[in-house]
Structure formats: structure tokens, C-alpha cells
PDB file of C-alpha atoms and ligand atoms in Angstrom:
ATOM      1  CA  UNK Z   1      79.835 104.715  89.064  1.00 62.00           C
ATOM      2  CA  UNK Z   2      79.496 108.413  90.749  1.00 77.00           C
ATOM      3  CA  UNK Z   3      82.092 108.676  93.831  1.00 87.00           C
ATOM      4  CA  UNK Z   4      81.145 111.525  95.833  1.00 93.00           C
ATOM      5  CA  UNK Z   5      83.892 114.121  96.478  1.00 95.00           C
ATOM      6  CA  UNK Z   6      84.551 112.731 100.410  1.00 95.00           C
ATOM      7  CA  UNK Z   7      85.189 109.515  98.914  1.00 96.00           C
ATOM      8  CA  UNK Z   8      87.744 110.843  96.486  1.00 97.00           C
ATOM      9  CA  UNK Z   9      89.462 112.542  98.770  1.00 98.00           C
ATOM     10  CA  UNK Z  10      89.647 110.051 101.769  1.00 98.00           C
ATOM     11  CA  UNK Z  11      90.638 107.371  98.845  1.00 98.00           C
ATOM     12  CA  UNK Z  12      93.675 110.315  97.986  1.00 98.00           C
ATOM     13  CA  UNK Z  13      94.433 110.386 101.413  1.00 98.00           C
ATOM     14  CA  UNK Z  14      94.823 106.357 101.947  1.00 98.00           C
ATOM     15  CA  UNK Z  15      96.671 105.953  98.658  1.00 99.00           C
ATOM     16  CA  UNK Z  16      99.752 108.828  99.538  1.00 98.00           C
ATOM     17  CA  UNK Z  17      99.365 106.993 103.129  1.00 98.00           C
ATOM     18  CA  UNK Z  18     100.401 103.485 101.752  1.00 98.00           C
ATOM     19  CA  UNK Z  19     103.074 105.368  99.475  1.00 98.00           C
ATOM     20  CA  UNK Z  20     104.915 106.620 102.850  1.00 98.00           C
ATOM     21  CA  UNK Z  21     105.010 102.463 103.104  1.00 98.00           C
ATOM     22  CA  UNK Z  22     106.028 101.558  99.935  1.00 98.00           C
ATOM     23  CA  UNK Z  23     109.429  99.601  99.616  1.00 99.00           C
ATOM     24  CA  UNK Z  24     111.407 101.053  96.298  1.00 98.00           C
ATOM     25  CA  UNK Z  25     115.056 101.143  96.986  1.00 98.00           C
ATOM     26  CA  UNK Z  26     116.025 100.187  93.405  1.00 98.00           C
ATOM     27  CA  UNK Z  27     114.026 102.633  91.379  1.00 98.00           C
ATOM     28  CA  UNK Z  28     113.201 104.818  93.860  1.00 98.00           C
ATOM     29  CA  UNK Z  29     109.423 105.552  93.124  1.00 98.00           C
ATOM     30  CA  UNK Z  30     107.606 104.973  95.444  1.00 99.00           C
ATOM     31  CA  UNK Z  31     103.517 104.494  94.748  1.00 99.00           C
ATOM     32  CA  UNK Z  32     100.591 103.521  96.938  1.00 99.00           C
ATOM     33  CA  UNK Z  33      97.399 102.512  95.947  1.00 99.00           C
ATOM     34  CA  UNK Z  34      93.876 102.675  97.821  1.00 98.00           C
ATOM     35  CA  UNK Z  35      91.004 100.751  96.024  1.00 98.00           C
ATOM     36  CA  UNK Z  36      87.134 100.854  96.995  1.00 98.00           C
ATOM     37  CA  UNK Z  37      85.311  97.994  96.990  1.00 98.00           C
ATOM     38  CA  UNK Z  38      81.486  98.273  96.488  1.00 95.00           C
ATOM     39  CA  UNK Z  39      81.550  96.408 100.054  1.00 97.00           C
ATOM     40  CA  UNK Z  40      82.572  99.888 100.914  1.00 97.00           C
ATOM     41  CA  UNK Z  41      86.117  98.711 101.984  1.00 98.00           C
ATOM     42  CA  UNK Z  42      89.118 100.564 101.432  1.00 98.00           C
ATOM     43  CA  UNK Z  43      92.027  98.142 100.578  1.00 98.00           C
ATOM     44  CA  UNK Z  44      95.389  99.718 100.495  1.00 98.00           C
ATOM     45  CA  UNK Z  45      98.806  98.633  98.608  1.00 98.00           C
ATOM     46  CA  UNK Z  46     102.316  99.670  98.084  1.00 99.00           C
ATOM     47  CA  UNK Z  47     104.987  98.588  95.787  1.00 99.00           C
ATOM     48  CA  UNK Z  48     107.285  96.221  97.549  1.00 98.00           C
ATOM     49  CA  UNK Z  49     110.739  95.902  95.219  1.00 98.00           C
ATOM     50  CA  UNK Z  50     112.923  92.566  95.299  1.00 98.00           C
ATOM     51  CA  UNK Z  51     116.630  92.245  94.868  1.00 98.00           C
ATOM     52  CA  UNK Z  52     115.479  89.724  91.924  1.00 98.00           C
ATOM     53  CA  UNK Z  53     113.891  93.160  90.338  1.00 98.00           C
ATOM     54  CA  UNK Z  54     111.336  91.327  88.810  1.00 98.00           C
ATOM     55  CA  UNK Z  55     110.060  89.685  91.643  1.00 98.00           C
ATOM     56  CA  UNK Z  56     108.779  93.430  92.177  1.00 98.00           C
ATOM     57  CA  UNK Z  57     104.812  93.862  93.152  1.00 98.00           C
ATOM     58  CA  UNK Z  58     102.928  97.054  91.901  1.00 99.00           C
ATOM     59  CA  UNK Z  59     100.731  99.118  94.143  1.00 99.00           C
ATOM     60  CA  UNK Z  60      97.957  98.227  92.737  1.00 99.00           C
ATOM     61  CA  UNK Z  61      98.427  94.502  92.674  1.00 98.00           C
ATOM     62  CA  UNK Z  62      99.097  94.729  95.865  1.00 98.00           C
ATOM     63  CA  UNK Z  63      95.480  96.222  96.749  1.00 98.00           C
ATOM     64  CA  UNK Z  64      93.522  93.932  94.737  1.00 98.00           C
ATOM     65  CA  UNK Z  65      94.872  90.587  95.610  1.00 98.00           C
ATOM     66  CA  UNK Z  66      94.840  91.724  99.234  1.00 98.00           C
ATOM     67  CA  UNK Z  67      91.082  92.460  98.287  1.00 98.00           C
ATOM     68  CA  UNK Z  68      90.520  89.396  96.422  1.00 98.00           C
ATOM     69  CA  UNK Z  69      92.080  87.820  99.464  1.00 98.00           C
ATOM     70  CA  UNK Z  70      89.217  89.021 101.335  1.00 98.00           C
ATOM     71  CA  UNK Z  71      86.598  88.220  99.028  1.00 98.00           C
ATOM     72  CA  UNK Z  72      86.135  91.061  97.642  1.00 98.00           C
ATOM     73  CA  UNK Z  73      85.046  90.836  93.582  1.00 98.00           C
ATOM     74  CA  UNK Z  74      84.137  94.249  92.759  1.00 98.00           C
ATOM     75  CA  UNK Z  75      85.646  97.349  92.811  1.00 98.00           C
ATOM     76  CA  UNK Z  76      84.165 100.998  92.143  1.00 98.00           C
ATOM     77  CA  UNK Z  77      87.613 103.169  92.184  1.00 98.00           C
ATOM     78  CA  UNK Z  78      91.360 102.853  92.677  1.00 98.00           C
ATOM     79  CA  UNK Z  79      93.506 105.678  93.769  1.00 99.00           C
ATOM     80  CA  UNK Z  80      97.257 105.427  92.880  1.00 99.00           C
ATOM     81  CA  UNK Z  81      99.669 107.935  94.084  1.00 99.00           C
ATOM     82  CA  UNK Z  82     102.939 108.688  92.779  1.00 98.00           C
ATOM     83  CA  UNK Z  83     105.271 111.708  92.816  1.00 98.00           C
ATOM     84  CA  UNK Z  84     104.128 112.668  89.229  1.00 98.00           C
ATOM     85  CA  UNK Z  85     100.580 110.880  88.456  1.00 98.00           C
ATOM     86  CA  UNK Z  86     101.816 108.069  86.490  1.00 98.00           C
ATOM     87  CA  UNK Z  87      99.443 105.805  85.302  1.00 98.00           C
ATOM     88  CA  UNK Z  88      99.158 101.769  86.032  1.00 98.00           C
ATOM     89  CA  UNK Z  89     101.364  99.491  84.036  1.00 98.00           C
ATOM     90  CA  UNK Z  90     100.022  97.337  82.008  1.00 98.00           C
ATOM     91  CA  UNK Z  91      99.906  94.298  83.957  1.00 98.00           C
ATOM     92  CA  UNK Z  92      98.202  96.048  86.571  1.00 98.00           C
ATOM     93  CA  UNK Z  93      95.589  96.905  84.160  1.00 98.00           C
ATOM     94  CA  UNK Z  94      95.082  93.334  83.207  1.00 98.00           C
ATOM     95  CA  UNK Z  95      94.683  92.548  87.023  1.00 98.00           C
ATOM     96  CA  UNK Z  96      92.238  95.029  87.436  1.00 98.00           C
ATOM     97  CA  UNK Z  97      90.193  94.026  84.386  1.00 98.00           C
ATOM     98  CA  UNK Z  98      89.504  90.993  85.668  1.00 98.00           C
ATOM     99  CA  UNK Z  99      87.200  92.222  88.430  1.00 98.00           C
ATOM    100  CA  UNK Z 100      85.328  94.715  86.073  1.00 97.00           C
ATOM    101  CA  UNK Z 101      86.305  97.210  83.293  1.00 98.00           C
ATOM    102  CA  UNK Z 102      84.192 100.430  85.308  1.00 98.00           C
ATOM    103  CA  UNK Z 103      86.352 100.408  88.136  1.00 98.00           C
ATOM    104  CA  UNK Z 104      87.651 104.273  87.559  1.00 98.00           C
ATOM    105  CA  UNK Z 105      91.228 104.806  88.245  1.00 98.00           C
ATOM    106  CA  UNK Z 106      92.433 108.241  89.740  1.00 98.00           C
ATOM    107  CA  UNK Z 107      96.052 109.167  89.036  1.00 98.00           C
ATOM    108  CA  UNK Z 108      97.143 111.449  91.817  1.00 98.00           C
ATOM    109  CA  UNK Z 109     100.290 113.095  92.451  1.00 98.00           C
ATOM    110  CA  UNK Z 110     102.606 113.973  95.422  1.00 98.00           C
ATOM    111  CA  UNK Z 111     100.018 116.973  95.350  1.00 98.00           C
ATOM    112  CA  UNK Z 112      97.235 115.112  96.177  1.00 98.00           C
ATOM    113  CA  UNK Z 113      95.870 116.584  92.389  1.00 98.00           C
ATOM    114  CA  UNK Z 114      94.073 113.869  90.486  1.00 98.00           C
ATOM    115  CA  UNK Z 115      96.100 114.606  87.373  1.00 98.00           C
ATOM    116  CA  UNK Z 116      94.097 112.151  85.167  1.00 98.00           C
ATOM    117  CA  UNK Z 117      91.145 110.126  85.797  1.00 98.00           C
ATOM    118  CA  UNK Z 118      90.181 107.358  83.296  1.00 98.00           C
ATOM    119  CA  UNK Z 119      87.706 103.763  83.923  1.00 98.00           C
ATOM    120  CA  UNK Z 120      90.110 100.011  83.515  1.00 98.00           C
ATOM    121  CA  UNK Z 121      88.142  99.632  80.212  1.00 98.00           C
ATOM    122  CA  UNK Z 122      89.865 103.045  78.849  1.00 98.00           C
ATOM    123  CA  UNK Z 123      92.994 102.406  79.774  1.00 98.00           C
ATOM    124  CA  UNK Z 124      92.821  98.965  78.732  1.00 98.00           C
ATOM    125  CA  UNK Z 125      90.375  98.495  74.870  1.00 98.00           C
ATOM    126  CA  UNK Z 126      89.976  95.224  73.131  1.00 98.00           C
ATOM    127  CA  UNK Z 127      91.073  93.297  76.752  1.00 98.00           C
ATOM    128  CA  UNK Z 128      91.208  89.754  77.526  1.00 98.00           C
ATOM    129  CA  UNK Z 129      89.157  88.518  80.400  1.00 97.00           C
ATOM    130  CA  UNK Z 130      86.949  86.082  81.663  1.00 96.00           C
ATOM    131  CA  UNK Z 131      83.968  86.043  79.155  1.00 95.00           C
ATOM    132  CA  UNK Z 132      86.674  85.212  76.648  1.00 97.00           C
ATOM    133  CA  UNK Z 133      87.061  81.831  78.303  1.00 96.00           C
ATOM    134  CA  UNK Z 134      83.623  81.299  78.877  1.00 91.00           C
ATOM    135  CA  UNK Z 135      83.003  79.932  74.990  1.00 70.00           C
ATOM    136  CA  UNK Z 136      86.001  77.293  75.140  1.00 64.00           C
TER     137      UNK Z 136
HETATM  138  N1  THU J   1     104.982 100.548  89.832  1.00 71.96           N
HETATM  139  C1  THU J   1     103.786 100.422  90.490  1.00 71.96           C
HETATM  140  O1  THU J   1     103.746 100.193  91.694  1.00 71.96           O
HETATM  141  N2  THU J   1     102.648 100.542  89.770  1.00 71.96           N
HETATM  142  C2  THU J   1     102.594 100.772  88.433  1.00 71.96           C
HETATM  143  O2  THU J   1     101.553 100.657  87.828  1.00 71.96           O
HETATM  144  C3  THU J   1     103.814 101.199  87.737  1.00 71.96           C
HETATM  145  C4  THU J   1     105.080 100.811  88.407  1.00 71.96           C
HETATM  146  C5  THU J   1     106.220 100.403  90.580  1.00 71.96           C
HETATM  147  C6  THU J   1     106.997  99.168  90.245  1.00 71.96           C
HETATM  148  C7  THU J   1     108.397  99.574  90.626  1.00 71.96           C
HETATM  149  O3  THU J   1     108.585  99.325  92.006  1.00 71.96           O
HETATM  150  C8  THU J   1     108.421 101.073  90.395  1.00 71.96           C
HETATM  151  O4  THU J   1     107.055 101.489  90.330  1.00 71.96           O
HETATM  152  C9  THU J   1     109.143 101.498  89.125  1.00 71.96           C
HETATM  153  O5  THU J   1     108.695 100.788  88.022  1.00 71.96           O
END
């Protein structure tokens, strides 16, 4: 899916926007998340940390259930912003998977540089998602 270079950078923008909101007292890094859906919605999330730690919510959870939440079922790009460009955890890949494996995924950091760029199927091969269920 081509995003133009606006898009890019307004979806840069929203993601270090929802970072300034994100709730990390215990580890301190802070990362925000802006995701596209082809609607043409932009649905923002920040990780929100628990004093149970792992009652923690990534960034980009946070976007896509608050898009699912809305409908929303697919999604052409997800911005995440961190200080250094850190990519998505794994169970944050496996969330995104499930709407799609071409969503791409910028990695931004407190630069606003997209420091690497790679689609959900990339940075998660061989995944398990819904067609898999679909022969049981
Ligand atoms: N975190 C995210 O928000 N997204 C990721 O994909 C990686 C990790 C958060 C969780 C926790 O609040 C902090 O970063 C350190 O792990």
C-alpha cells in the first residue's frame, strides 16, 4: 500500500503526540502509536503501565482495539514513536496480524526519523491467524 509523504508525516506527528500522553512511570519509555485505517481514520494509542506490571497495554494495542472498537478492520500503516525507534513487541505483532499482514509499520524516533520501516507480515513470518482456524 503506497502512503504518500503528507500521510507519513501527519501519522509521525500523531504518534510523538500520543507519546507526550503515554503513562510509563515504571520503565520509563514512553511510546505512542498512530494507525491509519483505510476508512482514512487516524486512531491514536499510548502505553498505559499498571502497578501489576503486566497488566501494562502497548501503544499499539492501544490503537487497534480502540480501532476495532470503532469498527474499523483494516489498516494501511501504523506509526510508533519511541525515544530510539524500537520496534513492536511481539504480541503487538500478533494483534496487528490479525487485521492484515500489509499493514506497514514505521518505527520513528524522538527525531521524528523513520529509523526502520517494515509490513506486519515481515516482522512477523510463518504467523498464526484467522485462516488457520478456518479448516477446523
Ligand atoms: N511497549 C509498547 O508500548 N510497545 C511495544 O511494542 C514495546 C513495549 C511499552 C510497554 C512498556 O510500557 C514499555 O514499553 C517498556 O516495555
Amino acid at each position: 500500500m503506497k502512503v504518500s509523504a503528507q500521510r507519513r508525516s501527519e501519522l509521525i506527528a500523531a504518534a510523538q503526540q500520543a507519546r507526550s500522553n503515554a503513562y510509563a512511570p515504571y520503565s520509563k519509555y514512553t511510546v505512542g502509536a498512530a494507525l491509519l485505517a483505510e476508512s482514512g481514520e487516524v486512531y491514536i494509542g499510548a502505553n498505559i503501565e499498571n502497578a501489576v506490571y503486566s497488566e501494562t497495554i502497548c501503544a499499539e494495542r492501544s490503537a487497534v482495539f480502540g480501532a476495532a472498537s470503532k469498527g474499523e478492520r483494516k489498516f494501511s500503516v501504523i506509526a510508533v514513536a519511541t525515544e530510539n525507534g524500537g520496534a513492536p513487541c511481539g504480541s503487538c505483532r500478533q494483534v496487528m496480524s490479525e487485521f492484515g499482514l500489509d499493514t506497514l509499520v514505521l518505527m520513528v524516533n524522538s527525531e521524528g526519523e523513520v529509523v526502520r520501516e517494515a509490513t506486519v507480515g515481515e516482522l512477523l513470518p510463518m504467523s498464526f491467524g484467522p485462516d488457520d482456524l478456518a479448516t477446523s
